[in-house]
CSV table of C-alpha atoms and ligand atoms in Angstrom, one decimal:
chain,number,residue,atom,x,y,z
A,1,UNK,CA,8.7,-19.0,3.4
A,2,UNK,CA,9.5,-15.7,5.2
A,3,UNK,CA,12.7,-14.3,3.1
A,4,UNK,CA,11.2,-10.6,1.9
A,5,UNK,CA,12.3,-8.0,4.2
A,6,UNK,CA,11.0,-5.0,3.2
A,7,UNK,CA,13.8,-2.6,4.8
A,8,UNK,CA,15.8,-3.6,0.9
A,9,UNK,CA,13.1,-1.6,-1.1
A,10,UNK,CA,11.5,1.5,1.7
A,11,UNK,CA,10.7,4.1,-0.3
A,12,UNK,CA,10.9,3.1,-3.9
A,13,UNK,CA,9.0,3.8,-6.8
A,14,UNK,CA,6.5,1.3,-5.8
A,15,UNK,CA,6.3,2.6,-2.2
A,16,UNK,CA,5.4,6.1,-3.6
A,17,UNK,CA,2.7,5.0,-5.7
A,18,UNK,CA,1.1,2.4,-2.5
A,19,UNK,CA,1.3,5.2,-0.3
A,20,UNK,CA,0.4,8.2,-2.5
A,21,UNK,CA,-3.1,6.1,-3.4
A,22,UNK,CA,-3.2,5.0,0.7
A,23,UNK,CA,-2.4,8.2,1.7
A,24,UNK,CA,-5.7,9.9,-0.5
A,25,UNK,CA,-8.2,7.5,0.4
A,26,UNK,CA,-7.3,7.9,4.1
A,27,UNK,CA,-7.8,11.6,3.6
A,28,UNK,CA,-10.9,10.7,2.0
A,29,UNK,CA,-12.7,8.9,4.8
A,30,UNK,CA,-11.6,11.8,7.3
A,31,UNK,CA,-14.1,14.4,5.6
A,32,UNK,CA,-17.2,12.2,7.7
A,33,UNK,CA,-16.6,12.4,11.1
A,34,UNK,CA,-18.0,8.8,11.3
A,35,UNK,CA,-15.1,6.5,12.8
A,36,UNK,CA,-13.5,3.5,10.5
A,37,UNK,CA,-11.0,0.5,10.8
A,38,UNK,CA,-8.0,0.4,9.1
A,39,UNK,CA,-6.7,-2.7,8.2
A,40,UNK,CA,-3.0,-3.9,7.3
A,41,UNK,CA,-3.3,-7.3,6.3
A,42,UNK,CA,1.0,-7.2,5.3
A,43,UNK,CA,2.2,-4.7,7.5
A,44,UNK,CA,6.1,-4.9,7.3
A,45,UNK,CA,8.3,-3.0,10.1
A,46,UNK,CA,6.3,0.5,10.0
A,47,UNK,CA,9.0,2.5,9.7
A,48,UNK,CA,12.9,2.1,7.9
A,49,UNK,CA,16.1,3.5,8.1
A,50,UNK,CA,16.7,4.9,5.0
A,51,UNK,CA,20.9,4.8,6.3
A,52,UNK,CA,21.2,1.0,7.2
A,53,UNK,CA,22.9,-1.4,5.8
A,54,UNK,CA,19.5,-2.9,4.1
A,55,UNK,CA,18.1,0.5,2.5
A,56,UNK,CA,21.8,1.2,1.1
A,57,UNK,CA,22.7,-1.9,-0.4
A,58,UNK,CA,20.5,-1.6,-3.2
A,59,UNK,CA,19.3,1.9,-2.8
A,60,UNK,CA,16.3,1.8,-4.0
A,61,UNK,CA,15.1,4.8,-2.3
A,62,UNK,CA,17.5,7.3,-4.2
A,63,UNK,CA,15.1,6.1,-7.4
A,64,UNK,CA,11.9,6.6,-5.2
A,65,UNK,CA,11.2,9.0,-2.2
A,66,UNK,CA,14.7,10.3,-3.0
A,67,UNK,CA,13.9,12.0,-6.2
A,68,UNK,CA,10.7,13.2,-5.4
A,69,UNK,CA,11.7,14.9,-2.3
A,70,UNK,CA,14.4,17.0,-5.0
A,71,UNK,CA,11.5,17.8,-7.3
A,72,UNK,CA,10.9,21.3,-7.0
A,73,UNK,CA,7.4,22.0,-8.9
A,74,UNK,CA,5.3,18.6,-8.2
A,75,UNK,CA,1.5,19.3,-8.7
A,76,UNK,CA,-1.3,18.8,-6.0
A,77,UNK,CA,-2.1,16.8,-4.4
A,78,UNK,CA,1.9,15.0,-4.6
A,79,UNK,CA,3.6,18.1,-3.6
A,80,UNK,CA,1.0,18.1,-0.8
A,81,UNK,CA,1.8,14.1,0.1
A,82,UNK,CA,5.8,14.8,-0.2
A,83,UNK,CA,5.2,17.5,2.0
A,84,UNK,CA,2.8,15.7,4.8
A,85,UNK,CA,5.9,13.0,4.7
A,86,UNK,CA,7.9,15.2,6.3
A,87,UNK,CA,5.9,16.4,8.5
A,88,UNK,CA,5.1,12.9,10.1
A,89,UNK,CA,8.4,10.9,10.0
A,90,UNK,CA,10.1,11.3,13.4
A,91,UNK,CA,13.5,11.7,11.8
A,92,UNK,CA,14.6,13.0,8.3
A,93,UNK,CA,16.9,9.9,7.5
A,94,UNK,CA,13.8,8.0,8.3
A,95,UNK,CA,10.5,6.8,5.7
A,96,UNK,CA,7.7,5.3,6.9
A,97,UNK,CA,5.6,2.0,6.0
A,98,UNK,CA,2.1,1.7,5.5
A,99,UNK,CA,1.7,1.9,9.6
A,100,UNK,CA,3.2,4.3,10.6
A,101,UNK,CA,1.4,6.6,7.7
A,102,UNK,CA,-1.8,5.3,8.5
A,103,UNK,CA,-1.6,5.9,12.5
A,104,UNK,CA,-0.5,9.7,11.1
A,105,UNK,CA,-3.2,10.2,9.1
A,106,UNK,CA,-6.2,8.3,11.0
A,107,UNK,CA,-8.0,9.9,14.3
A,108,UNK,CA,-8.2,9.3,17.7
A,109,UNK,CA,-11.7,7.8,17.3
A,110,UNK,CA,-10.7,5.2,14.5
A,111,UNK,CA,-9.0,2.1,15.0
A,112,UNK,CA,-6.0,0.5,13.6
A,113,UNK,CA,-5.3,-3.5,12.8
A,114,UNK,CA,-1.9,-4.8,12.1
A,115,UNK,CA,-0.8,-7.8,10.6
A,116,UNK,CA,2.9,-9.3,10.2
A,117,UNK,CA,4.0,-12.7,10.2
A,118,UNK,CA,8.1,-12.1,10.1
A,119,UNK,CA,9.1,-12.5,13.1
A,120,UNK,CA,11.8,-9.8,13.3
A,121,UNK,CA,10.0,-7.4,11.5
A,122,UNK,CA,7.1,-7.8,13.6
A,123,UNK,CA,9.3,-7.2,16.3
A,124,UNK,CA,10.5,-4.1,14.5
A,125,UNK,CA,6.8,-3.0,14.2
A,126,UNK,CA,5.4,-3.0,17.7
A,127,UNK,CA,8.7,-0.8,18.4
A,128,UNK,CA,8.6,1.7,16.1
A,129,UNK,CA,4.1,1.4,16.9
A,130,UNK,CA,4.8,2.4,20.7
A,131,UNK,CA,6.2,5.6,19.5
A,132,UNK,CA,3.1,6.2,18.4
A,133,UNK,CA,1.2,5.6,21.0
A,134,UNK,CA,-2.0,4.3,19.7
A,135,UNK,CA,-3.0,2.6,23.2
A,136,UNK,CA,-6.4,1.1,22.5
A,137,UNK,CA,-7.1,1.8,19.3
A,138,UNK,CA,-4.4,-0.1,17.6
A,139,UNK,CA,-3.7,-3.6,18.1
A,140,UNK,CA,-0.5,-5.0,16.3
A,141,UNK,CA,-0.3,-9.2,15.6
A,142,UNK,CA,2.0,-11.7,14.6
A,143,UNK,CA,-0.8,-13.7,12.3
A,144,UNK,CA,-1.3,-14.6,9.0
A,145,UNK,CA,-3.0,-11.3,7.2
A,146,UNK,CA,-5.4,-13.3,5.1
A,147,UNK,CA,-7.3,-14.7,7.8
A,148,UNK,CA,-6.8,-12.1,10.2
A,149,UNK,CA,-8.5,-9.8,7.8
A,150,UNK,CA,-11.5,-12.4,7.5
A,151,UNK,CA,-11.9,-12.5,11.0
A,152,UNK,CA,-12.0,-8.7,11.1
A,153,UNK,CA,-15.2,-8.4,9.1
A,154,UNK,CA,-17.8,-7.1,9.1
A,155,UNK,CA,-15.8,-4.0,11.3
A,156,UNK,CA,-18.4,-2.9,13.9
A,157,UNK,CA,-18.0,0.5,13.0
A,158,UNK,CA,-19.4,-0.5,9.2
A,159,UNK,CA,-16.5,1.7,7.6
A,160,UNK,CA,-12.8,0.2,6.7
A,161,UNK,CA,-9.8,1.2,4.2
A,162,UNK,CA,-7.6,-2.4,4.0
A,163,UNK,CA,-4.5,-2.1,2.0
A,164,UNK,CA,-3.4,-6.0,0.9
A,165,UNK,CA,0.4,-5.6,0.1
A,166,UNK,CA,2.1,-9.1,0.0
A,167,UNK,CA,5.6,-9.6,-0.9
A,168,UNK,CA,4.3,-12.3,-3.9
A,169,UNK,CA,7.7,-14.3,-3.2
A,170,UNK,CA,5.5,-17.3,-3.7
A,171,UNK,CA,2.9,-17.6,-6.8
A,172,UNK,CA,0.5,-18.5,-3.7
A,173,UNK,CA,0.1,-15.0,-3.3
A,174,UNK,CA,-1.9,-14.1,-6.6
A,175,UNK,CA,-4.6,-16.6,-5.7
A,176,UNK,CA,-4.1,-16.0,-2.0
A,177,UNK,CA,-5.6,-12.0,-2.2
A,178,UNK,CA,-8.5,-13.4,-5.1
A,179,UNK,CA,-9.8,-15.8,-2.9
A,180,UNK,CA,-9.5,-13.5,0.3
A,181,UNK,CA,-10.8,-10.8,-1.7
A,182,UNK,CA,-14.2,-12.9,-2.3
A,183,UNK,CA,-14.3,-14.1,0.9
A,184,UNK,CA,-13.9,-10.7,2.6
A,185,UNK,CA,-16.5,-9.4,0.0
A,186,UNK,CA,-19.0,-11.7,1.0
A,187,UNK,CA,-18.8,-10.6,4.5
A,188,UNK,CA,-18.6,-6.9,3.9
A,189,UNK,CA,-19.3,-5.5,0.5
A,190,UNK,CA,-18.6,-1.8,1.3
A,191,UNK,CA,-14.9,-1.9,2.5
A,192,UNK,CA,-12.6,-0.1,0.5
A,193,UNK,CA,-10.1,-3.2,-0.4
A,194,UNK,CA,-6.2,-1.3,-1.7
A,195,UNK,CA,-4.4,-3.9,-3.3
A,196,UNK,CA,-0.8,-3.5,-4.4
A,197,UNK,CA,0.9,-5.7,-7.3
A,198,UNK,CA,4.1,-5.8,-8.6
A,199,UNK,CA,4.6,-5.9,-12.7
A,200,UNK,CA,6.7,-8.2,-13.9
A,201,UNK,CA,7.3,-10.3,-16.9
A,202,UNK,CA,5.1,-12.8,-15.2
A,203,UNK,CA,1.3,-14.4,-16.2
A,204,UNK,CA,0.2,-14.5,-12.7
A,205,UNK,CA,1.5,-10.6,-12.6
A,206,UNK,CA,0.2,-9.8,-15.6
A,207,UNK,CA,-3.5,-11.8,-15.2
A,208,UNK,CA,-4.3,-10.2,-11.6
A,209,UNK,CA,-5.6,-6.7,-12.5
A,210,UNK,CA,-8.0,-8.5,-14.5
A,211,UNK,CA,-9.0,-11.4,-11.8
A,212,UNK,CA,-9.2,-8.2,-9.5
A,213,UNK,CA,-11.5,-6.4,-11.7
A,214,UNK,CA,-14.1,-9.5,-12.2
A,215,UNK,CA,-15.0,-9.1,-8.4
A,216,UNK,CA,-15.8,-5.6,-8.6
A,217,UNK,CA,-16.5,-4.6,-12.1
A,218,UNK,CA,-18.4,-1.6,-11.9
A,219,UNK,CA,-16.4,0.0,-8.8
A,220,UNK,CA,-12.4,0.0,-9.2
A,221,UNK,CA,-9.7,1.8,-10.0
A,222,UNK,CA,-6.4,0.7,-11.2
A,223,UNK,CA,-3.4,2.3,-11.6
A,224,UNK,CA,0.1,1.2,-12.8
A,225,UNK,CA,3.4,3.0,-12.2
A,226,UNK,CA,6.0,1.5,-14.9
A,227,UNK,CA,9.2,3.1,-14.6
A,228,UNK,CA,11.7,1.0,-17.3
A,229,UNK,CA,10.6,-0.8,-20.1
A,230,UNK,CA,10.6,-4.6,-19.4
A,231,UNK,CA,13.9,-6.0,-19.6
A,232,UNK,CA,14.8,-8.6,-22.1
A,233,UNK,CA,16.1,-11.4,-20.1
A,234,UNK,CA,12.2,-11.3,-18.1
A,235,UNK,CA,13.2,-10.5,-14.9
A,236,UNK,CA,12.8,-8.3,-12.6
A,237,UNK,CA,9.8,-5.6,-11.6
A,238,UNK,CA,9.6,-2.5,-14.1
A,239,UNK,CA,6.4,-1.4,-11.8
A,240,UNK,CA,3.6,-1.6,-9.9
A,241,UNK,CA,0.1,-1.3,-9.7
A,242,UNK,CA,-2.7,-0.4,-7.1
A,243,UNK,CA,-6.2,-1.6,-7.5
A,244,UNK,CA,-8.7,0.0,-5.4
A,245,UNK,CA,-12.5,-1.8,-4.9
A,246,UNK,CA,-14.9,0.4,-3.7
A,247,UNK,CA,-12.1,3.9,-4.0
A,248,UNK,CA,-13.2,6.9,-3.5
A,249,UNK,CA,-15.2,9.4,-6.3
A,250,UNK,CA,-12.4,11.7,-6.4
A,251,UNK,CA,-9.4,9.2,-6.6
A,252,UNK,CA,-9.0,9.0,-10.1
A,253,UNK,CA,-9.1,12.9,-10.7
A,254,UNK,CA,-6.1,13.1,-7.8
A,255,UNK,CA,-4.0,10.3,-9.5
A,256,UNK,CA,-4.2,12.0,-13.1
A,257,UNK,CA,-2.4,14.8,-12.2
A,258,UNK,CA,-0.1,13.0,-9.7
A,259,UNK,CA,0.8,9.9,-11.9
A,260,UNK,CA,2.1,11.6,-15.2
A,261,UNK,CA,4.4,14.0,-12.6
A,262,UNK,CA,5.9,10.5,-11.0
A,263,UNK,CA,6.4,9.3,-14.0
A,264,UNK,CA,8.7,12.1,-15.4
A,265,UNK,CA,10.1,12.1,-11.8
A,266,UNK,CA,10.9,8.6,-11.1
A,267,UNK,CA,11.6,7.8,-15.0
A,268,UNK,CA,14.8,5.1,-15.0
A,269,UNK,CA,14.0,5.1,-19.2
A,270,UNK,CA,11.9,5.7,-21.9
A,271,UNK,CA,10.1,2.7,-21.1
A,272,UNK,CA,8.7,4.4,-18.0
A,273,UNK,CA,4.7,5.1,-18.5
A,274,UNK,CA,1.5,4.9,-16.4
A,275,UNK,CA,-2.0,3.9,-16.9
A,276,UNK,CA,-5.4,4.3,-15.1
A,277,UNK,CA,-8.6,2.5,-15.3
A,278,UNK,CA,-11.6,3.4,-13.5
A,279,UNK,CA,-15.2,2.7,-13.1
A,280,UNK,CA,-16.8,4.4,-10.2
A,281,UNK,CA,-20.8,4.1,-9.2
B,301,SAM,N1,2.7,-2.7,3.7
B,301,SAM,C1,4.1,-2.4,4.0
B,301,SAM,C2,4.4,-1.0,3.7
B,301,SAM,O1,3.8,-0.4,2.7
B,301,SAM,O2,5.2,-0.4,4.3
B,301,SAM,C3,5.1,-3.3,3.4
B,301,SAM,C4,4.8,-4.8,3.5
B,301,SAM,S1,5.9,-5.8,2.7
B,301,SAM,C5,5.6,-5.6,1.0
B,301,SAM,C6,5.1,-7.4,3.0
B,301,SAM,C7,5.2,-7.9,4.4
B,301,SAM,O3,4.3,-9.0,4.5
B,301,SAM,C8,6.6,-8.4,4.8
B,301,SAM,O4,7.0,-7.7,6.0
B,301,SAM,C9,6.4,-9.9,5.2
B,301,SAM,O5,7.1,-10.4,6.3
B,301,SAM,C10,4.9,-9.9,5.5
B,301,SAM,N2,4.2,-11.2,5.3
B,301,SAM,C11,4.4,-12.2,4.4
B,301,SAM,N3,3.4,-13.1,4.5
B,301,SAM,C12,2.5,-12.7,5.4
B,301,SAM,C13,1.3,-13.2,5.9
B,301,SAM,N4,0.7,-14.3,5.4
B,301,SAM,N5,0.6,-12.5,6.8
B,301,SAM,C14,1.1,-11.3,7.3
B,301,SAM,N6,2.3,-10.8,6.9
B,301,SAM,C15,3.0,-11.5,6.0
């Protein structure tokens, strides 16, 4: 089943909180000049139209990129990402996906491999990718993320950031990124794995984090981004959360300053809170 299209929820709370954390780490692994692979196992159309008919029937962006873009003292290093966004998508009306901000933020000498399995937005994605002309060292694929990711690994150059962002339309999902998780651990350890999660009123929602942290115990992160309080009839997603294996030392000093500031930002009630959860070698 192929029925989540992205273009409905560009630049919502959740999308600031995936690429904020994406955004960092990729920063991160530019300080060594040593190239590294990054790896989009779900990578959706790379960039949206924040006008179309999609983005505008829900608007979910005016509750996400929207209201940080308005906010006129964010502290660093958000002000800086808000900032960078700007600076990288082609046109204002435009955001980006997690494509389009990786080829931005990666070099010349590291590589980029993209997975999509819808065929329209994949379509979408080697489009709005040949604007950004990554001749060789991109290569775009219309294949199942989970086993293209497997196949990947160990990445020659011994270096990766992989961001894992299903849609979980199908409880498959939840076990789906576990058991490719261990798999993809077994054949490189050292990868920085980014998983994104959605928080709902769910068990297999709420049970992840925890799966997650039994594979890497002593070297996560996790951070959640609620912005309502659950609602009472159980449905729909009051947040999100990222879990990083392997992140970065200074990832969890960057996401306490930036998380309490999108959480008054991007607040939809008194519900709205964040937590993070680290252990770091
Ligand atoms: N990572 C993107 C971003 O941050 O801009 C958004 C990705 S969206 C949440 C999930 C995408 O995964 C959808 O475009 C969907 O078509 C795609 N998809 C679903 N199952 C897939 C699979 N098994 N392999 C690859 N892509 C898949």
């Amino acid at each position: 089943m192929l029925s989540y299209r992205h273009a409905f929820h560009a630049g919502n709370h959740a999308d600031m909180l995936k690429h904020l954390t994406l955004w960092l780490v990729l920063n991160y692994f530019n300080r060594k000049d040593k190239p590294y692979c990054y790896i989009d196992t779900h990578s959706g159309a790379g960039l949206y139209d924040l006008g179309s008919a999609e983005a505008q029937k829900i608007g979910e962006y005016r509750h996400g990129i929207a209201r940080l873009q308005a906010e006129e003292n964010l502290p660093e290093p958000l002000n800086s990402f808000i900032g960078r966004l700007k600076n990288i998508l082609p046109q204002p009306n435009l955001y980006c996906g997690s494509p389009w901000l990786a080829q931005a933020e990666t070099r010349s000498i590291d590589k980029l491999r993209l997975f999509e399995l819808h065929p329209a937005d994949f379509q979408f994605l080697e489009n709005n990718m040949r604007e950004a002309k990554l001749n060789r060292r991109g290569i775009i694929k219309q294949e199942d993320g989970y086993h293209g990711l497997i196949s990947l690994l160990p990445p020659p150059c011994r270096r990766a950031v992989v961001l894992i962002d299903p849609p979980y339309e199908e409880k498959q999902d939840y076990e789906r990124v576990v058991k490719m998780l261990k798999e993809a651990q077994k054949r490189f350890e050292q990868g920085c794995y980014l998983v994104w999660y959605p928080c709902l009123s769910r068990e297999e929602s709420s049970k992840l984090p925890e799966q997650l942290r039994k594979l890497s115990p002593d070297n996560y992160l996790n951070a959640e981004l609620h912005v309502h309080a659950p609602r009472a009839d159980g449905f729909g997603m009051h947040g999100s959360g990222m879990f990083v294996i392997n992140p970065p030392y200074i990832l969890a000093e960057q996401l306490a300053t930036a998380l309490p500031a999108l959480v008054s930002s991007l607040a939809q009630d008194n519900g709205a809170r964040f937590s993070l959860l680290h252990r770091i070698k």
